[in-house]
Amino acid sequence: MLVLTLKLVLAHILGDFVLQPNSWIKDKQKKKHRSIYLYWHTLIHLVALVLILEFNTTYFLGIFAIVISHYCIDLAKLKLQTKKNARTFFFLDQVLHLIVLFVVAYCYTDYTFEFSNMFTPELILFLIAIFLLTNVSSILMKVIISRWKLEDATKKSLKNAGAYIGVLERLFIFVFIVLGQWSGIGFLLTAKSVFRFGDLSKSNDRKLTEYILIGTLISFGLAILIALGYKYMLEQLL
């Protein structure tokens, strides 16, 4: 099943990303079902699937199902998508395509999948760590830092940019520690300091500097504690 799934995913990547110019995307968004590129795009998926599956007639029914479903999903996205929900529909579109690919691959194999086997102790522990690093840590930091209020701290920054940066840096730290690459944390801290130095030196605001420093140290500290806790619990499970 794995080999077939990888082949189907490769064909999808070629058709949806590699062999689809931006001009086609814009034309489809403008003309929707009247765009000739919608049909060219569907045809490219068909050709990619046939070539990658080496003209194997066994898979022709599956190829037909993938191509037709791809056209229907793309057409529905074009009809329902607006500027406000474009990002949401992009990810929804990709998820639906991948689900179809996995279903087709599943139908061509003897692999038996039991949903109950998914939630192993290791997976549950990993999910707990991810949620701690993202949602829980973000809320904890808001609570801790709320005692200091800086009205102008986010005036010229992107909306929620600080929260996203914090989540990403904690995830990076988690990966570095799990892989035993502690030096990566130093590199991450140095890189963040370099990018922040210009803003802090221009602002001449000691409060802002202290605010950012406190936030960074709390974020790094939480990530390190969660990563170490994850490694310890994982060793106990194994």
PDB file of N, CA, C and O in Angstrom, residues 121-173:
ATOM      1  N   PRO A 121       0.137   4.472  23.130  1.00  0.00           N
ATOM      2  CA  PRO A 121       0.628   5.376  24.189  1.00  0.00           C
ATOM      3  C   PRO A 121       1.651   6.384  23.658  1.00  0.00           C
ATOM      4  O   PRO A 121       1.675   7.542  24.086  1.00  0.00           O
ATOM      5  N   GLU A 122       2.488   5.938  22.715  1.00  0.00           N
ATOM      6  CA  GLU A 122       3.506   6.841  22.155  1.00  0.00           C
ATOM      7  C   GLU A 122       2.863   7.985  21.382  1.00  0.00           C
ATOM      8  O   GLU A 122       3.292   9.143  21.483  1.00  0.00           O
ATOM      9  N   LEU A 123       1.818   7.674  20.599  1.00  0.00           N
ATOM     10  CA  LEU A 123       1.131   8.708  19.827  1.00  0.00           C
ATOM     11  C   LEU A 123       0.400   9.670  20.749  1.00  0.00           C
ATOM     12  O   LEU A 123       0.435  10.891  20.545  1.00  0.00           O
ATOM     13  N   ILE A 124      -0.240   9.149  21.781  1.00  0.00           N
ATOM     14  CA  ILE A 124      -0.955  10.004  22.737  1.00  0.00           C
ATOM     15  C   ILE A 124       0.020  10.949  23.425  1.00  0.00           C
ATOM     16  O   ILE A 124      -0.256  12.148  23.585  1.00  0.00           O
ATOM     17  N   LEU A 125       1.177  10.419  23.826  1.00  0.00           N
ATOM     18  CA  LEU A 125       2.200  11.251  24.465  1.00  0.00           C
ATOM     19  C   LEU A 125       2.679  12.338  23.521  1.00  0.00           C
ATOM     20  O   LEU A 125       2.853  13.500  23.912  1.00  0.00           O
ATOM     21  N   PHE A 126       2.887  11.989  22.246  1.00  0.00           N
ATOM     22  CA  PHE A 126       3.339  12.963  21.248  1.00  0.00           C
ATOM     23  C   PHE A 126       2.292  14.060  21.052  1.00  0.00           C
ATOM     24  O   PHE A 126       2.636  15.255  20.977  1.00  0.00           O
ATOM     25  N   LEU A 127       1.012  13.687  20.965  1.00  0.00           N
ATOM     26  CA  LEU A 127      -0.053  14.674  20.791  1.00  0.00           C
ATOM     27  C   LEU A 127      -0.135  15.607  21.990  1.00  0.00           C
ATOM     28  O   LEU A 127      -0.337  16.821  21.836  1.00  0.00           O
ATOM     29  N   ILE A 128       0.031  15.051  23.191  1.00  0.00           N
ATOM     30  CA  ILE A 128       0.034  15.888  24.399  1.00  0.00           C
ATOM     31  C   ILE A 128       1.161  16.911  24.332  1.00  0.00           C
ATOM     32  O   ILE A 128       0.970  18.096  24.634  1.00  0.00           O
ATOM     33  N   ALA A 129       2.345  16.455  23.919  1.00  0.00           N
ATOM     34  CA  ALA A 129       3.496  17.358  23.815  1.00  0.00           C
ATOM     35  C   ALA A 129       3.231  18.472  22.804  1.00  0.00           C
ATOM     36  O   ALA A 129       3.537  19.648  23.061  1.00  0.00           O
ATOM     37  N   ILE A 130       2.643  18.140  21.648  1.00  0.00           N
ATOM     38  CA  ILE A 130       2.361  19.140  20.622  1.00  0.00           C
ATOM     39  C   ILE A 130       1.362  20.168  21.119  1.00  0.00           C
ATOM     40  O   ILE A 130       1.544  21.381  20.926  1.00  0.00           O
ATOM     41  N   PHE A 131       0.309  19.716  21.777  1.00  0.00           N
ATOM     42  CA  PHE A 131      -0.693  20.653  22.299  1.00  0.00           C
ATOM     43  C   PHE A 131      -0.115  21.520  23.416  1.00  0.00           C
ATOM     44  O   PHE A 131      -0.465  22.698  23.542  1.00  0.00           O
ATOM     45  N   LEU A 132       0.775  20.947  24.218  1.00  0.00           N
ATOM     46  CA  LEU A 132       1.437  21.741  25.260  1.00  0.00           C
ATOM     47  C   LEU A 132       2.322  22.815  24.646  1.00  0.00           C
ATOM     48  O   LEU A 132       2.376  23.951  25.134  1.00  0.00           O
ATOM     49  N   LEU A 133       3.003  22.461  23.569  1.00  0.00           N
ATOM     50  CA  LEU A 133       3.911  23.408  22.912  1.00  0.00           C
ATOM     51  C   LEU A 133       3.166  24.527  22.186  1.00  0.00           C
ATOM     52  O   LEU A 133       3.695  25.624  22.026  1.00  0.00           O
ATOM     53  N   THR A 134       1.960  24.253  21.741  1.00  0.00           N
ATOM     54  CA  THR A 134       1.214  25.233  20.940  1.00  0.00           C
ATOM     55  C   THR A 134       0.161  25.955  21.769  1.00  0.00           C
ATOM     56  O   THR A 134       0.404  27.036  22.285  1.00  0.00           O
ATOM     57  N   ASN A 135      -1.002  25.366  21.910  1.00  0.00           N
ATOM     58  CA  ASN A 135      -2.124  26.033  22.567  1.00  0.00           C
ATOM     59  C   ASN A 135      -1.887  26.338  24.040  1.00  0.00           C
ATOM     60  O   ASN A 135      -2.093  27.467  24.494  1.00  0.00           O
ATOM     61  N   VAL A 136      -1.453  25.319  24.785  1.00  0.00           N
ATOM     62  CA  VAL A 136      -1.296  25.490  26.232  1.00  0.00           C
ATOM     63  C   VAL A 136      -0.221  26.520  26.559  1.00  0.00           C
ATOM     64  O   VAL A 136      -0.422  27.413  27.383  1.00  0.00           O
ATOM     65  N   SER A 137       0.936  26.410  25.892  1.00  0.00           N
ATOM     66  CA  SER A 137       2.026  27.357  26.154  1.00  0.00           C
ATOM     67  C   SER A 137       1.629  28.790  25.789  1.00  0.00           C
ATOM     68  O   SER A 137       1.994  29.741  26.485  1.00  0.00           O
ATOM     69  N   SER A 138       0.896  28.949  24.684  1.00  0.00           N
ATOM     70  CA  SER A 138       0.451  30.288  24.271  1.00  0.00           C
ATOM     71  C   SER A 138      -0.439  30.923  25.329  1.00  0.00           C
ATOM     72  O   SER A 138      -0.291  32.107  25.656  1.00  0.00           O
ATOM     73  N   ILE A 139      -1.352  30.129  25.884  1.00  0.00           N
ATOM     74  CA  ILE A 139      -2.253  30.647  26.926  1.00  0.00           C
ATOM     75  C   ILE A 139      -1.477  30.965  28.195  1.00  0.00           C
ATOM     76  O   ILE A 139      -1.692  32.005  28.831  1.00  0.00           O
ATOM     77  N   LEU A 140      -0.551  30.068  28.564  1.00  0.00           N
ATOM     78  CA  LEU A 140       0.265  30.308  29.763  1.00  0.00           C
ATOM     79  C   LEU A 140       1.072  31.592  29.630  1.00  0.00           C
ATOM     80  O   LEU A 140       1.163  32.389  30.583  1.00  0.00           O
ATOM     81  N   MET A 141       1.641  31.817  28.456  1.00  0.00           N
ATOM     82  CA  MET A 141       2.437  33.020  28.252  1.00  0.00           C
ATOM     83  C   MET A 141       1.588  34.279  28.306  1.00  0.00           C
ATOM     84  O   MET A 141       2.012  35.307  28.842  1.00  0.00           O
ATOM     85  N   LYS A 142       0.375  34.203  27.756  1.00  0.00           N
ATOM     86  CA  LYS A 142      -0.524  35.359  27.833  1.00  0.00           C
ATOM     87  C   LYS A 142      -0.849  35.701  29.273  1.00  0.00           C
ATOM     88  O   LYS A 142      -0.881  36.866  29.668  1.00  0.00           O
ATOM     89  N   VAL A 143      -1.101  34.651  30.071  1.00  0.00           N
ATOM     90  CA  VAL A 143      -1.432  34.862  31.485  1.00  0.00           C
ATOM     91  C   VAL A 143      -0.252  35.466  32.233  1.00  0.00           C
ATOM     92  O   VAL A 143      -0.399  36.405  33.017  1.00  0.00           O
ATOM     93  N   ILE A 144       0.947  34.930  31.996  1.00  0.00           N
ATOM     94  CA  ILE A 144       2.136  35.406  32.715  1.00  0.00           C
ATOM     95  C   ILE A 144       2.504  36.830  32.314  1.00  0.00           C
ATOM     96  O   ILE A 144       2.798  37.680  33.152  1.00  0.00           O
ATOM     97  N   ILE A 145       2.481  37.109  30.997  1.00  0.00           N
ATOM     98  CA  ILE A 145       2.924  38.418  30.505  1.00  0.00           C
ATOM     99  C   ILE A 145       1.838  39.485  30.629  1.00  0.00           C
ATOM    100  O   ILE A 145       2.124  40.676  30.473  1.00  0.00           O
ATOM    101  N   SER A 146       0.624  39.084  30.930  1.00  0.00           N
ATOM    102  CA  SER A 146      -0.479  40.050  30.998  1.00  0.00           C
ATOM    103  C   SER A 146      -0.278  41.099  32.090  1.00  0.00           C
ATOM    104  O   SER A 146      -0.907  42.159  32.064  1.00  0.00           O
ATOM    105  N   ARG A 147       0.593  40.821  33.048  1.00  0.00           N
ATOM    106  CA  ARG A 147       0.847  41.807  34.104  1.00  0.00           C
ATOM    107  C   ARG A 147       1.609  43.014  33.580  1.00  0.00           C
ATOM    108  O   ARG A 147       1.626  44.071  34.195  1.00  0.00           O
ATOM    109  N   TRP A 148       2.269  42.847  32.408  1.00  0.00           N
ATOM    110  CA  TRP A 148       2.948  43.976  31.767  1.00  0.00           C
ATOM    111  C   TRP A 148       2.207  44.323  30.489  1.00  0.00           C
ATOM    112  O   TRP A 148       2.086  43.500  29.589  1.00  0.00           O
ATOM    113  N   LYS A 149       1.733  45.534  30.369  1.00  0.00           N
ATOM    114  CA  LYS A 149       0.973  45.943  29.191  1.00  0.00           C
ATOM    115  C   LYS A 149       1.760  46.980  28.406  1.00  0.00           C
ATOM    116  O   LYS A 149       2.135  48.023  28.930  1.00  0.00           O
ATOM    117  N   LEU A 150       1.997  46.659  27.146  1.00  0.00           N
ATOM    118  CA  LEU A 150       2.671  47.592  26.247  1.00  0.00           C
ATOM    119  C   LEU A 150       1.722  47.908  25.101  1.00  0.00           C
ATOM    120  O   LEU A 150       1.496  47.093  24.224  1.00  0.00           O
ATOM    121  N   GLU A 151       1.153  49.081  25.120  1.00  0.00           N
ATOM    122  CA  GLU A 151       0.144  49.439  24.123  1.00  0.00           C
ATOM    123  C   GLU A 151       0.703  49.501  22.710  1.00  0.00           C
ATOM    124  O   GLU A 151       0.021  49.193  21.741  1.00  0.00           O
ATOM    125  N   ASP A 152       1.951  49.935  22.586  1.00  0.00           N
ATOM    126  CA  ASP A 152       2.541  50.121  21.259  1.00  0.00           C
ATOM    127  C   ASP A 152       3.388  48.929  20.815  1.00  0.00           C
ATOM    128  O   ASP A 152       4.040  48.982  19.780  1.00  0.00           O
ATOM    129  N   ALA A 153       3.391  47.861  21.606  1.00  0.00           N
ATOM    130  CA  ALA A 153       4.288  46.744  21.305  1.00  0.00           C
ATOM    131  C   ALA A 153       3.958  46.061  19.980  1.00  0.00           C
ATOM    132  O   ALA A 153       4.830  45.575  19.278  1.00  0.00           O
ATOM    133  N   THR A 154       2.676  46.014  19.639  1.00  0.00           N
ATOM    134  CA  THR A 154       2.275  45.307  18.410  1.00  0.00           C
ATOM    135  C   THR A 154       1.670  46.243  17.376  1.00  0.00           C
ATOM    136  O   THR A 154       0.989  45.804  16.460  1.00  0.00           O
ATOM    137  N   LYS A 155       1.906  47.546  17.535  1.00  0.00           N
ATOM    138  CA  LYS A 155       1.267  48.515  16.654  1.00  0.00           C
ATOM    139  C   LYS A 155       1.717  48.372  15.213  1.00  0.00           C
ATOM    140  O   LYS A 155       0.923  48.482  14.284  1.00  0.00           O
ATOM    141  N   LYS A 156       2.999  48.099  15.007  1.00  0.00           N
ATOM    142  CA  LYS A 156       3.529  48.037  13.651  1.00  0.00           C
ATOM    143  C   LYS A 156       3.874  46.611  13.222  1.00  0.00           C
ATOM    144  O   LYS A 156       4.614  46.416  12.275  1.00  0.00           O
ATOM    145  N   SER A 157       3.334  45.639  13.937  1.00  0.00           N
ATOM    146  CA  SER A 157       3.633  44.253  13.592  1.00  0.00           C
ATOM    147  C   SER A 157       2.423  43.582  12.958  1.00  0.00           C
ATOM    148  O   SER A 157       1.308  44.093  13.033  1.00  0.00           O
ATOM    149  N   LEU A 158       2.659  42.437  12.324  1.00  0.00           N
ATOM    150  CA  LEU A 158       1.575  41.678  11.720  1.00  0.00           C
ATOM    151  C   LEU A 158       0.661  41.111  12.800  1.00  0.00           C
ATOM    152  O   LEU A 158       1.116  40.823  13.911  1.00  0.00           O
ATOM    153  N   LYS A 159      -0.596  40.943  12.451  1.00  0.00           N
ATOM    154  CA  LYS A 159      -1.564  40.432  13.410  1.00  0.00           C
ATOM    155  C   LYS A 159      -1.195  39.009  13.845  1.00  0.00           C
ATOM    156  O   LYS A 159      -0.987  38.128  13.020  1.00  0.00           O
ATOM    157  N   ASN A 160      -1.084  38.814  15.166  1.00  0.00           N
ATOM    158  CA  ASN A 160      -0.778  37.508  15.768  1.00  0.00           C
ATOM    159  C   ASN A 160       0.591  36.956  15.358  1.00  0.00           C
ATOM    160  O   ASN A 160       0.855  35.753  15.546  1.00  0.00           O
ATOM    161  N   ALA A 161       1.445  37.818  14.803  1.00  0.00           N
ATOM    162  CA  ALA A 161       2.762  37.337  14.356  1.00  0.00           C
ATOM    163  C   ALA A 161       3.581  36.812  15.532  1.00  0.00           C
ATOM    164  O   ALA A 161       4.244  35.774  15.414  1.00  0.00           O
ATOM    165  N   GLY A 162       3.534  37.526  16.654  1.00  0.00           N
ATOM    166  CA  GLY A 162       4.291  37.104  17.831  1.00  0.00           C
ATOM    167  C   GLY A 162       3.886  35.726  18.314  1.00  0.00           C
ATOM    168  O   GLY A 162       4.738  34.899  18.684  1.00  0.00           O
ATOM    169  N   ALA A 163       2.593  35.446  18.304  1.00  0.00           N
ATOM    170  CA  ALA A 163       2.096  34.139  18.746  1.00  0.00           C
ATOM    171  C   ALA A 163       2.587  33.028  17.822  1.00  0.00           C
ATOM    172  O   ALA A 163       3.027  31.965  18.287  1.00  0.00           O
ATOM    173  N   TYR A 164       2.532  33.275  16.510  1.00  0.00           N
ATOM    174  CA  TYR A 164       2.989  32.266  15.552  1.00  0.00           C
ATOM    175  C   TYR A 164       4.494  32.025  15.676  1.00  0.00           C
ATOM    176  O   TYR A 164       4.958  30.887  15.592  1.00  0.00           O
ATOM    177  N   ILE A 165       5.245  33.105  15.856  1.00  0.00           N
ATOM    178  CA  ILE A 165       6.696  32.971  16.022  1.00  0.00           C
ATOM    179  C   ILE A 165       7.004  32.148  17.268  1.00  0.00           C
ATOM    180  O   ILE A 165       7.872  31.266  17.251  1.00  0.00           O
ATOM    181  N   GLY A 166       6.282  32.422  18.350  1.00  0.00           N
ATOM    182  CA  GLY A 166       6.487  31.680  19.594  1.00  0.00           C
ATOM    183  C   GLY A 166       6.198  30.196  19.421  1.00  0.00           C
ATOM    184  O   GLY A 166       6.960  29.337  19.900  1.00  0.00           O
ATOM    185  N   VAL A 167       5.112  29.871  18.756  1.00  0.00           N
ATOM    186  CA  VAL A 167       4.754  28.471  18.523  1.00  0.00           C
ATOM    187  C   VAL A 167       5.820  27.777  17.681  1.00  0.00           C
ATOM    188  O   VAL A 167       6.253  26.658  18.001  1.00  0.00           O
ATOM    189  N   LEU A 168       6.266  28.440  16.628  1.00  0.00           N
ATOM    190  CA  LEU A 168       7.278  27.841  15.755  1.00  0.00           C
ATOM    191  C   LEU A 168       8.598  27.625  16.487  1.00  0.00           C
ATOM    192  O   LEU A 168       9.235  26.581  16.326  1.00  0.00           O
ATOM    193  N   GLU A 169       9.016  28.597  17.276  1.00  0.00           N
ATOM    194  CA  GLU A 169      10.289  28.449  17.971  1.00  0.00           C
ATOM    195  C   GLU A 169      10.222  27.324  19.003  1.00  0.00           C
ATOM    196  O   GLU A 169      11.199  26.584  19.191  1.00  0.00           O
ATOM    197  N   ARG A 170       9.072  27.158  19.654  1.00  0.00           N
ATOM    198  CA  ARG A 170       8.933  26.066  20.626  1.00  0.00           C
ATOM    199  C   ARG A 170       8.942  24.705  19.934  1.00  0.00           C
ATOM    200  O   ARG A 170       9.516  23.738  20.441  1.00  0.00           O
ATOM    201  N   LEU A 171       8.325  24.631  18.772  1.00  0.00           N
ATOM    202  CA  LEU A 171       8.341  23.380  18.007  1.00  0.00           C
ATOM    203  C   LEU A 171       9.758  23.040  17.543  1.00  0.00           C
ATOM    204  O   LEU A 171      10.181  21.876  17.586  1.00  0.00           O
ATOM    205  N   PHE A 172      10.505  24.065  17.106  1.00  0.00           N
ATOM    206  CA  PHE A 172      11.897  23.846  16.692  1.00  0.00           C
ATOM    207  C   PHE A 172      12.732  23.348  17.877  1.00  0.00           C
ATOM    208  O   PHE A 172      13.534  22.415  17.734  1.00  0.00           O
ATOM    209  N   ILE A 173      12.563  23.974  19.032  1.00  0.00           N
ATOM    210  CA  ILE A 173      13.318  23.571  20.225  1.00  0.00           C
ATOM    211  C   ILE A 173      12.985  22.129  20.596  1.00  0.00           C
ATOM    212  O   ILE A 173      13.862  21.339  20.951  1.00  0.00           O
TER     213      ILE A 173
END
